[in-house]
Short mmCIF file of C-alpha atoms in Angstrom, two decimals:
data_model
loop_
_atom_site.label_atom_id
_atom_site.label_comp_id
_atom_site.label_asym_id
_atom_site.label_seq_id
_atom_site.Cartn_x
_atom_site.Cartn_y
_atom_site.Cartn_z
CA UNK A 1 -31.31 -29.53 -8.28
CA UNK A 2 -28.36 -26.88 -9.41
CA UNK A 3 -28.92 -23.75 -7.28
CA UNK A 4 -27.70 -20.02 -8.13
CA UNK A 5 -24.07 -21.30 -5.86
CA UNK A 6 -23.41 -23.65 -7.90
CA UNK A 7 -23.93 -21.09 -10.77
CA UNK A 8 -22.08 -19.24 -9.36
CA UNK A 9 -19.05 -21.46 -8.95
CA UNK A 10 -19.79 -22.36 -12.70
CA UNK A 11 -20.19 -18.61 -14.65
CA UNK A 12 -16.28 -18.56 -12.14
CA UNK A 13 -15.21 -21.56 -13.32
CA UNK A 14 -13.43 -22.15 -10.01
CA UNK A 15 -14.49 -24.41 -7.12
CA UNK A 16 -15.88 -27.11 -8.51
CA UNK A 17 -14.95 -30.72 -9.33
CA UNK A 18 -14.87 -32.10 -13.33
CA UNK A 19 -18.41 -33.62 -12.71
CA UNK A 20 -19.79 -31.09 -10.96
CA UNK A 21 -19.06 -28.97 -14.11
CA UNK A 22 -20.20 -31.49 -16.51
CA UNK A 23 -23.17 -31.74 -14.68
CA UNK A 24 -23.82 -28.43 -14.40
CA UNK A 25 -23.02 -27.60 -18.43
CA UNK A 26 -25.64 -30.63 -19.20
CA UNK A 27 -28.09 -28.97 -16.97
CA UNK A 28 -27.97 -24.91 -18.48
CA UNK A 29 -27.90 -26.80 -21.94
CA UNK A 30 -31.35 -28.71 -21.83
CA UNK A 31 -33.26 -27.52 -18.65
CA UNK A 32 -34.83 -23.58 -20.10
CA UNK A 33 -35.23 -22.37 -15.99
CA UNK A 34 -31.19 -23.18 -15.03
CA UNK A 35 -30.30 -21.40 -18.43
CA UNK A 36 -32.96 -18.66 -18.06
CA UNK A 37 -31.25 -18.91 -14.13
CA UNK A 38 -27.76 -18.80 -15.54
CA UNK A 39 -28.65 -16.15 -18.01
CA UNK A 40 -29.94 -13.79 -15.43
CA UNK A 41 -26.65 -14.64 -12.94
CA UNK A 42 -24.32 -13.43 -16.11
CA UNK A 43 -26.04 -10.59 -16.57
CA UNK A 44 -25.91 -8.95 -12.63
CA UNK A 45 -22.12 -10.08 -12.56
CA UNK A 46 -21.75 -8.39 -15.78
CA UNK A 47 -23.38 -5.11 -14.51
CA UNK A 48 -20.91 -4.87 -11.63
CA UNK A 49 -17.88 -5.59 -13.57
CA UNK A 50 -17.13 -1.87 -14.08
CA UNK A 51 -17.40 0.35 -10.76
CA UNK A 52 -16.39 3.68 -12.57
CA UNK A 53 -12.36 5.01 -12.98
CA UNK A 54 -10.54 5.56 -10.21
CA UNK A 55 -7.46 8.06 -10.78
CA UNK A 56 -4.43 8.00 -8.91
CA UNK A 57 -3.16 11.08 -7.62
CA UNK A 58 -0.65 12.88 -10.43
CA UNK A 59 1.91 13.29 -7.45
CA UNK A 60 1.38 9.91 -6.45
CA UNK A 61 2.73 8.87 -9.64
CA UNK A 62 5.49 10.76 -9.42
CA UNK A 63 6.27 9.62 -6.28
CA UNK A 64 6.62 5.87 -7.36
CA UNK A 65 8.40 6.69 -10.29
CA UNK A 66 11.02 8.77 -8.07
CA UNK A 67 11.19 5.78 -5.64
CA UNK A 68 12.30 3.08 -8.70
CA UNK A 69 14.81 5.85 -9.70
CA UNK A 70 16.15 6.09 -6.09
CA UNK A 71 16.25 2.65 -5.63
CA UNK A 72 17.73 1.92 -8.84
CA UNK A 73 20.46 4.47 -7.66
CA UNK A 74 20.92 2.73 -4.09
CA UNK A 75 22.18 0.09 -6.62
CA UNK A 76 24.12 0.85 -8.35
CA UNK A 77 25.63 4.01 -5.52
CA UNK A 78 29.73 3.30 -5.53
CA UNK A 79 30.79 3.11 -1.73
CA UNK A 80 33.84 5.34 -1.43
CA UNK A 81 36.84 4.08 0.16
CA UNK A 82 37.61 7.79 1.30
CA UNK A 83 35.71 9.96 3.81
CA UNK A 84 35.60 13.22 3.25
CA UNK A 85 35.72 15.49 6.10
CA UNK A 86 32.16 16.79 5.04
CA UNK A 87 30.90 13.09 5.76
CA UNK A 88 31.99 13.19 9.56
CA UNK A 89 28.74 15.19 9.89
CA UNK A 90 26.70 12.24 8.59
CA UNK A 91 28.90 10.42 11.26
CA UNK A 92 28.05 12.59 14.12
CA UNK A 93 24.59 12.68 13.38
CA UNK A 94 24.61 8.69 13.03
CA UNK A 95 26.55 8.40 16.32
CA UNK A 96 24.56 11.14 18.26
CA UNK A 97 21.19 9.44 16.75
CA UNK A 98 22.27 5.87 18.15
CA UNK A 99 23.39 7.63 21.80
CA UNK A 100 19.75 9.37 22.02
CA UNK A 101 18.03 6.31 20.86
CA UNK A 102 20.08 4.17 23.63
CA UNK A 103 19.65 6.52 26.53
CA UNK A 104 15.99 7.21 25.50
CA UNK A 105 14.97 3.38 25.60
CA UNK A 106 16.19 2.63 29.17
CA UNK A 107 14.73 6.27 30.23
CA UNK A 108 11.78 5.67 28.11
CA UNK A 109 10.94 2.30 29.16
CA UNK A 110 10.64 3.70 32.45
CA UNK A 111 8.32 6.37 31.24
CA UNK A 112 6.03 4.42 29.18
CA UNK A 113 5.03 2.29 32.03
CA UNK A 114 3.57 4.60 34.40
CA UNK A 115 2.72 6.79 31.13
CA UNK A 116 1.09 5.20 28.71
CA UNK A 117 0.05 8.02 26.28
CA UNK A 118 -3.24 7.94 24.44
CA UNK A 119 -2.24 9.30 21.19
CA UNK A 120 -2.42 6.93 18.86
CA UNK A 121 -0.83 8.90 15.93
CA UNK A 122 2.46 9.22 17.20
CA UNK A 123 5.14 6.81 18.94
CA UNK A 124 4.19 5.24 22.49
CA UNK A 125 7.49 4.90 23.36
CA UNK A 126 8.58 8.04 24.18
CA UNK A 127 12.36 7.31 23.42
CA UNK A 128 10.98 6.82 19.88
CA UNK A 129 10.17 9.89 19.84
CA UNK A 130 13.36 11.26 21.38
CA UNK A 131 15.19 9.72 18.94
CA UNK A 132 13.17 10.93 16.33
CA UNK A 133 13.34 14.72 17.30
CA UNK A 134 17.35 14.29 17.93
CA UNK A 135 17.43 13.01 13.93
CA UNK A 136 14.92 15.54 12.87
CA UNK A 137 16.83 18.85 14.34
CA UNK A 138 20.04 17.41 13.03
CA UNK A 139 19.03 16.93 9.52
CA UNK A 140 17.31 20.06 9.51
CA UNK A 141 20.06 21.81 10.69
CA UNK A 142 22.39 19.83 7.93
CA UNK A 143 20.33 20.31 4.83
CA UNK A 144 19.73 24.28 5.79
CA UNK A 145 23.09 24.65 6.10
CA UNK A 146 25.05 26.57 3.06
CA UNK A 147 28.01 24.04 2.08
CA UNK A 148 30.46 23.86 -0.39
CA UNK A 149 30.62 19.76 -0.15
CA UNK A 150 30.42 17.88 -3.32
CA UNK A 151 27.69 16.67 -4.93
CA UNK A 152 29.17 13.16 -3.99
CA UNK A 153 29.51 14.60 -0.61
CA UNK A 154 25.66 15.99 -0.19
CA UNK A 155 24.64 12.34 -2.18
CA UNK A 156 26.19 10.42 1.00
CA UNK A 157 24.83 12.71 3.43
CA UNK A 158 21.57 12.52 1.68
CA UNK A 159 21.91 8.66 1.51
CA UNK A 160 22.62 8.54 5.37
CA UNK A 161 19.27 10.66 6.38
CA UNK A 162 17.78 8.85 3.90
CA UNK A 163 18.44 5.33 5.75
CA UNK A 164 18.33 6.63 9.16
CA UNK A 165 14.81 8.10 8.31
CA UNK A 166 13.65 4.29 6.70
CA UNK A 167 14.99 3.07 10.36
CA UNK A 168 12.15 5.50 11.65
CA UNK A 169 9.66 4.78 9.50
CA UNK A 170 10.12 1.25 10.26
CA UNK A 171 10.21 1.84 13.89
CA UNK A 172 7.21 4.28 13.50
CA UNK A 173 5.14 1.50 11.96
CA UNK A 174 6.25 -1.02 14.55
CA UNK A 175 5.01 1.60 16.75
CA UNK A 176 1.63 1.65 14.45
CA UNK A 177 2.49 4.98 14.24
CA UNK A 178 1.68 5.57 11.04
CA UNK A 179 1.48 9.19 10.40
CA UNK A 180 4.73 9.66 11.01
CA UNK A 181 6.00 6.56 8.69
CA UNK A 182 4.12 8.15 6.05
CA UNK A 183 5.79 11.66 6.59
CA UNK A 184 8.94 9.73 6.74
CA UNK A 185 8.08 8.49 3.62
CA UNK A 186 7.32 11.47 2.12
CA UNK A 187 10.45 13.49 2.39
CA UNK A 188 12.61 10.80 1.00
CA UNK A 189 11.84 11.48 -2.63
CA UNK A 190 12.69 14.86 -2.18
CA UNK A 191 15.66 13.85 -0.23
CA UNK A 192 16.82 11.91 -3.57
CA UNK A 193 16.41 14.65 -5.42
CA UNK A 194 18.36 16.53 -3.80
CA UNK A 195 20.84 14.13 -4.08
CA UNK A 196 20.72 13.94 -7.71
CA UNK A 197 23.85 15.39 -9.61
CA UNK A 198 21.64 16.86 -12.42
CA UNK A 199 19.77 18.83 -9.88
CA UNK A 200 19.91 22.67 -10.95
CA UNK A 201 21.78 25.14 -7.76
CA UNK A 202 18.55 26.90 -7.68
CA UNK A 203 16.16 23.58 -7.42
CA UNK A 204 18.38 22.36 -5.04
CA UNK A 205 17.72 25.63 -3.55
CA UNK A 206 14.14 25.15 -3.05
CA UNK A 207 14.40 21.14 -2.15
CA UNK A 208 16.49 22.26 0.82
CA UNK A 209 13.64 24.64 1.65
CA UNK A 210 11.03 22.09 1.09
CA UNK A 211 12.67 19.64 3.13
CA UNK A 212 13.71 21.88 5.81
CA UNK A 213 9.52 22.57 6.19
CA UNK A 214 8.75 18.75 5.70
CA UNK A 215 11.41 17.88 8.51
CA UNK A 216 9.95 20.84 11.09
CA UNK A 217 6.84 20.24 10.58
CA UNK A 218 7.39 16.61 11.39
CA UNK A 219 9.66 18.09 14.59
CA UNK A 220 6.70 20.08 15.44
CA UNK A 221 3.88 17.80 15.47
CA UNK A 222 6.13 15.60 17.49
CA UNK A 223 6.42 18.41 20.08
CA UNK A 224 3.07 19.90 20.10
CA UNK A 225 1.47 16.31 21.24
CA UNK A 226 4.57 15.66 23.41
CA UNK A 227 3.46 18.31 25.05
CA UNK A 228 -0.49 17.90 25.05
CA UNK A 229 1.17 14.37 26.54
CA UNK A 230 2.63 16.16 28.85
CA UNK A 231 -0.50 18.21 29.95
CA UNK A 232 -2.29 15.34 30.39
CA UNK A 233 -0.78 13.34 32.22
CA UNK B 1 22.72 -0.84 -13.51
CA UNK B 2 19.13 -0.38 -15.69
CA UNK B 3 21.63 -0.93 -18.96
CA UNK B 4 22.96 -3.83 -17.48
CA UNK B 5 19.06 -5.13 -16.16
CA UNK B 6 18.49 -4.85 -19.70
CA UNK B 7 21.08 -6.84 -21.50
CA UNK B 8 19.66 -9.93 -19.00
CA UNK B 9 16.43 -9.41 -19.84
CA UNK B 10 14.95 -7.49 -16.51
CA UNK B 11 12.67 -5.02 -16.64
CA UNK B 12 14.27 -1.28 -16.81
CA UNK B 13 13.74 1.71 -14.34
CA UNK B 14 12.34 3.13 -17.98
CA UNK B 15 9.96 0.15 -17.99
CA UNK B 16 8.77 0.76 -14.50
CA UNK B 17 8.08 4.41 -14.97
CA UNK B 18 6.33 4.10 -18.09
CA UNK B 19 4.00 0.94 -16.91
CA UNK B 20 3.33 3.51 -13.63
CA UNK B 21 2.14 5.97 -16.06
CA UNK B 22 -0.16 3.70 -17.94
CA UNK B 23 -1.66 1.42 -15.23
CA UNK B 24 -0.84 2.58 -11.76
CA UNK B 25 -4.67 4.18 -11.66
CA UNK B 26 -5.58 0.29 -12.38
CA UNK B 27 -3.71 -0.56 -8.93
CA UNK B 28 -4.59 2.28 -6.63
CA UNK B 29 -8.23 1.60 -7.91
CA UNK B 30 -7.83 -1.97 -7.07
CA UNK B 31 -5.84 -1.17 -3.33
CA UNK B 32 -8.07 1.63 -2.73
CA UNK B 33 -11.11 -1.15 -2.56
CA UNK B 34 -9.32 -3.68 -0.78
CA UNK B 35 -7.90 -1.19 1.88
CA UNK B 36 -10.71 1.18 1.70
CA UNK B 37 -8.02 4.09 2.51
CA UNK B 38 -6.44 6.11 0.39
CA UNK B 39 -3.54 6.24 2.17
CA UNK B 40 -2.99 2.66 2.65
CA UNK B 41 -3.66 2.14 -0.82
CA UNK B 42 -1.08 4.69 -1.51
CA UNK B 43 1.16 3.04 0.33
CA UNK B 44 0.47 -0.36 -0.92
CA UNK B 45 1.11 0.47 -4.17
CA UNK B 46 4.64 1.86 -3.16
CA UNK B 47 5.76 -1.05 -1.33
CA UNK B 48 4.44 -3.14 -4.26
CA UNK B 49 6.13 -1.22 -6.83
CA UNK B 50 9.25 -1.30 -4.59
CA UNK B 51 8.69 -5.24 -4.06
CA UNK B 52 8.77 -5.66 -7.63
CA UNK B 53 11.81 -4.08 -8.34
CA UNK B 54 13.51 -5.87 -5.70
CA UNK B 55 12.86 -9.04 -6.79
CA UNK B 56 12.59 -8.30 -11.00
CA UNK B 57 15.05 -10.89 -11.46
CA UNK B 58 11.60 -13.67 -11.19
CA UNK B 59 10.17 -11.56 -13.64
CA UNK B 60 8.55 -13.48 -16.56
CA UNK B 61 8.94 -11.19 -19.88
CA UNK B 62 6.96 -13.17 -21.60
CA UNK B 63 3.87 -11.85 -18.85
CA UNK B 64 2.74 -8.38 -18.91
CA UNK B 65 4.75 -6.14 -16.21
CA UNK B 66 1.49 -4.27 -15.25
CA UNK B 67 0.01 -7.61 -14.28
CA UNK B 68 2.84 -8.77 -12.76
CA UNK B 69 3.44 -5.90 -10.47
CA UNK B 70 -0.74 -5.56 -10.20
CA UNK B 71 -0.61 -8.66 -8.46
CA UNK B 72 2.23 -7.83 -5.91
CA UNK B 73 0.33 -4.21 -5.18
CA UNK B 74 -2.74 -6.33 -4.45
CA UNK B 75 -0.60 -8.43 -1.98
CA UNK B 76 1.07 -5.32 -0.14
CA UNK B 77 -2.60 -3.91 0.06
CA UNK B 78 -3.67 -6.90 1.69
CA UNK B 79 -0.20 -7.01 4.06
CA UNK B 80 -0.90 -3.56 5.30
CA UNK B 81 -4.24 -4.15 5.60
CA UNK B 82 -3.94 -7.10 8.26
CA UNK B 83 -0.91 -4.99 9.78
CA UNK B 84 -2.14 -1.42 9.82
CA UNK B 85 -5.76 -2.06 10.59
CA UNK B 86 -6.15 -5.10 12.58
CA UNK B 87 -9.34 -3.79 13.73
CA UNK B 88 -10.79 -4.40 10.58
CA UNK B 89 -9.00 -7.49 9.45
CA UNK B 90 -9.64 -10.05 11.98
CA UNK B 91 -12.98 -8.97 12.54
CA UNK B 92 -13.87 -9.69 8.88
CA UNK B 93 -11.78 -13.07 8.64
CA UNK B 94 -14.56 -14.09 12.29
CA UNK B 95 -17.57 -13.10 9.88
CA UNK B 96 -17.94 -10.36 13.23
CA UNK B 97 -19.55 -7.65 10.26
CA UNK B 98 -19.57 -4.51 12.48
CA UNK B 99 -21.58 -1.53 10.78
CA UNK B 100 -19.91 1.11 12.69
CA UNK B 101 -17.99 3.41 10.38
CA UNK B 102 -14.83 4.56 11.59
CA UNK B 103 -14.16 8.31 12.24
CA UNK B 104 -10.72 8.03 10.32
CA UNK B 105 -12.29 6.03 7.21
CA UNK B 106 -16.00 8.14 6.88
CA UNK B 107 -14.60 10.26 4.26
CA UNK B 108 -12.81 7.61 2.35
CA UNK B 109 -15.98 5.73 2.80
CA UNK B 110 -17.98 8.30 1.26
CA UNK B 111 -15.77 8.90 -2.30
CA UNK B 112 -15.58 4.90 -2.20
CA UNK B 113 -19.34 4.70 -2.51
CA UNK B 114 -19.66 7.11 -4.71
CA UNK B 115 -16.83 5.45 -7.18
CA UNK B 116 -17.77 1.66 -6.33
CA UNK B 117 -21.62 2.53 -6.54
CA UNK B 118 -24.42 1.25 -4.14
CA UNK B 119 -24.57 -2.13 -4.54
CA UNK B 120 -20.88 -3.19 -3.22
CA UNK B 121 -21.29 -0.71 -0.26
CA UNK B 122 -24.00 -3.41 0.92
CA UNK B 123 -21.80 -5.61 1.94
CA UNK B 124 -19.82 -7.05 4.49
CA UNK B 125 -15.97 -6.35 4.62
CA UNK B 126 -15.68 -10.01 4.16
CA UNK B 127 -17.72 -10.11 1.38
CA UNK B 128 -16.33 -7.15 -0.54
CA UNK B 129 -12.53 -8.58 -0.31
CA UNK B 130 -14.08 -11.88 -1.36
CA UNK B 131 -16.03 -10.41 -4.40
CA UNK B 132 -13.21 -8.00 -5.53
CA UNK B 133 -10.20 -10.73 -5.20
CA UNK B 134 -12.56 -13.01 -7.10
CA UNK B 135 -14.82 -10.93 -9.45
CA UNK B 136 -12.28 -8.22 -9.97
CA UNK B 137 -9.04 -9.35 -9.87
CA UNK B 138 -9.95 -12.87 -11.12
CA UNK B 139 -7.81 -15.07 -8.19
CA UNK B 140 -8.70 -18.54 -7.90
CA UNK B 141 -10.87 -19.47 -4.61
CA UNK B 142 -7.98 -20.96 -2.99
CA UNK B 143 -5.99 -18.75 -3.41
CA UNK B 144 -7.89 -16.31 -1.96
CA UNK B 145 -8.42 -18.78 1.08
CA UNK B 146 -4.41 -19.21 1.88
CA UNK B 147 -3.80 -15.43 1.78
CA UNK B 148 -6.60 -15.11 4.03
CA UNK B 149 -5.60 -17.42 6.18
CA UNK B 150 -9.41 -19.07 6.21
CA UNK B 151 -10.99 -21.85 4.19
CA UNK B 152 -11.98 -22.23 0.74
CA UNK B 153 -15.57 -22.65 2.65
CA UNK B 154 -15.23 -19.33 4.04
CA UNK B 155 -13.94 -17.97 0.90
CA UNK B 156 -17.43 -19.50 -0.80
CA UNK B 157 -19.52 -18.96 1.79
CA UNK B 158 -18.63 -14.87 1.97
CA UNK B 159 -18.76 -15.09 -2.08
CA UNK B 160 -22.42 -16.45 -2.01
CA UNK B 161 -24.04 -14.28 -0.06
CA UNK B 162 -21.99 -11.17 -1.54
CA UNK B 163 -23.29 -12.14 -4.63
CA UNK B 164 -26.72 -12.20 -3.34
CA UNK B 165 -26.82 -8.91 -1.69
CA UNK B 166 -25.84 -7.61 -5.23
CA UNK B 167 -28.08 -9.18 -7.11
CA UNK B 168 -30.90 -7.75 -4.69
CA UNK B 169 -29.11 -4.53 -4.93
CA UNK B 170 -29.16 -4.88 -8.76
CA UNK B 171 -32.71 -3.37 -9.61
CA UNK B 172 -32.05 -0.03 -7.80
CA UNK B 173 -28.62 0.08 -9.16
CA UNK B 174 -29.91 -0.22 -12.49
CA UNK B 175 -32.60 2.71 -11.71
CA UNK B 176 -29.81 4.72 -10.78
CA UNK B 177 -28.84 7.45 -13.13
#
């Protein structure tokens, strides 16, 4: 007896051995009730093959398509041998970032244990988080800042925030902070944009603004549930 | 760099953005019903995309690219999805079906139901990942079963009684305007 499984497996063609098939073939083609059973099966899956269109989100699109770009730039990005002195920024901010992050995971592993916070949304370590405001302030402060660097100069600036903030993310979603790897996320396109030698004085303009928001309002979620942290405990 | 990708044959940056224009609704529809979150499907279909283009050297031209990278978005979808929501994950792989709808995933729940229709929304987690890796996306039963981790039982087992549920579903479905 071939039940509606075994139909199943068949109408999938997947699952089942050569004689099982056969069997199963022989069965549809001269018993009428497994072909009137078969026939019925075909008909339900066929019904359910189309759930209705699903759109992705315009800026979603654009998103993607910025992040091939970008990472079709990391690629081909020529290191240069020089530094200017615009870059020692990007240096401070690397070596500052690094001396929070180190001092905030022997303080913060402290904290967290008689601590533990209950927000799930944001970083339990609270060095994480440290670390994470430190980086935030400073690349606020840098892309706000009026400069007469080069575009190669803002492009490595842009690239260093841009891989400190993936370090972050990563962190963030080993933290299963998530929210905040998806901010993280976020600003880099924007970041890359900025970082693009085509980009128009004024749109560059308006990418530091938009950043500059992205980044504090990132800096102040961070702080407002530091602080409900903070009250609670 | 995308000059030189072209002269050996791998696929352009031009490629990629064009193929996101033209199918990337086809993956975030098919994330978005694996993950069940827009967000995560969002982000699925980023770190698929990004996948791809690190690794466009395996790259087959003689396959289609939206396949191709189709297939890695449905992997990333189901990477976050064990990472990001464990809750859900290892749950489903026990066959532990737990009804209770999430407070984060209610209103992704809702515009899923309304977009997937009645009769998937019956079933299990399980069930739904079996049906749409299999009916949907058209992967072999074993595959299925290794990047689940489980059985090909399992993998049958969840498939059978999805398909069930549907085809009781299937009358009021069909009386549905």
């Amino acid at each position: 007896m071939i039940d509606d499984d075994q139909l199943l497996l068949f109408y999938y063609d997947d699952g089942l051995s050569s004689d099982e098939r056969d069997a199963i073939r022989d069965a549809i083609a001269t018993d009428t009730a497994v072909a009137d059973r078969y026939r019925a099966l075909q008909a339900t899956l066929g019904d359910v093959g189309d759930f209705g269109a699903i759109r992705a989100p315009d800026h979603l699109k654009y998103q993607w398509q910025d992040a091939i770009t970008q990472a079709a730039r990391r690629e081909t990005a020529p290191t240069s041998p020089s530094r200017p002195t615009f870059l020692l920024w990007g240096s401070a901010l690397a070596a500052s970032l690094f001396v929070a992050f180190a001092i905030g995971t022997q303080v913060g592993s402290l904290e967290d244990t008689k601590a533990p916070t209950a927000v799930t949304s944001l970083p339990s370590n609270a060095a994480f988080a440290r670390g994470l405001q430190v980086h935030l302030q400073q690349a606020s402060t840098l892309i706000e800042a009026p400069t007469d660097a080069t575009t190669a100069d803002t492009a490595a600036l842009v690239n260093q925030i841009v891989a400190q903030n993936r370090l972050f993310e990563r962190a963030a979603e080993a933290r299963e902070a998530h929210d905040v790897a998806r901010l993280m996320r976020a600003i880099e396109p924007v970041l890359v944009r900025l970082a693009d030698p085509d980009v128009s004085p004024v749109e560059a303009n308006a990418l530091r603004l938009q950043v500059a928001f992205e980044l504090n309002a990132v800096l102040t979620k961070i702080e407002q549930t530091a602080s409900e942290v903070t009250e609670t405990i | 760099m995308t000059h030189g990708a072209q002269s050996r044959g791998l696929p352009t940056t031009a490629e990629f953005h064009a193929v996101i224009a033209d199918r990337s609704d086809r993956w975030y529809a098919a994330c978005l019903r694996i993950t069940k979150d827009p967000d995560l499907a969002a982000d699925a279909v980023q770190d698929g995309l990004l996948s791809a283009w690190r690794k466009r050297e395996q790259y087959d031209r003689d396959a289609s690219l939206d396949t191709w990278i189709h297939r890695i978005t449905i992997n990333a979808a189901l990477q976050l999805l064990r990472k990001r929501k464990p809750e859900r994950w290892l749950p489903m792989l026990e066959e532990q079906v737990d009804t209770t709808t999430l407070p984060e995933s209610a209103q992704s729940d809702r515009e899923l139901e309304a977009s997937l229709g009645r009769a998937l929304s019956a079933l299990s987690d399980m069930e739904q990942l079996c049906f749409v890796l299999k009916h949907l996306e058209q992967w072999r039963l074993a595959e299925i079963a290794e990047r689940l981790d489980v059985n090909v039982g399992t993998i049958k087992q969840a498939l059978f009684r999805g398909v069930r549920k549907l085809r009781i579903g299937m009358p009021d479905l069909r009386s549905t305007p």
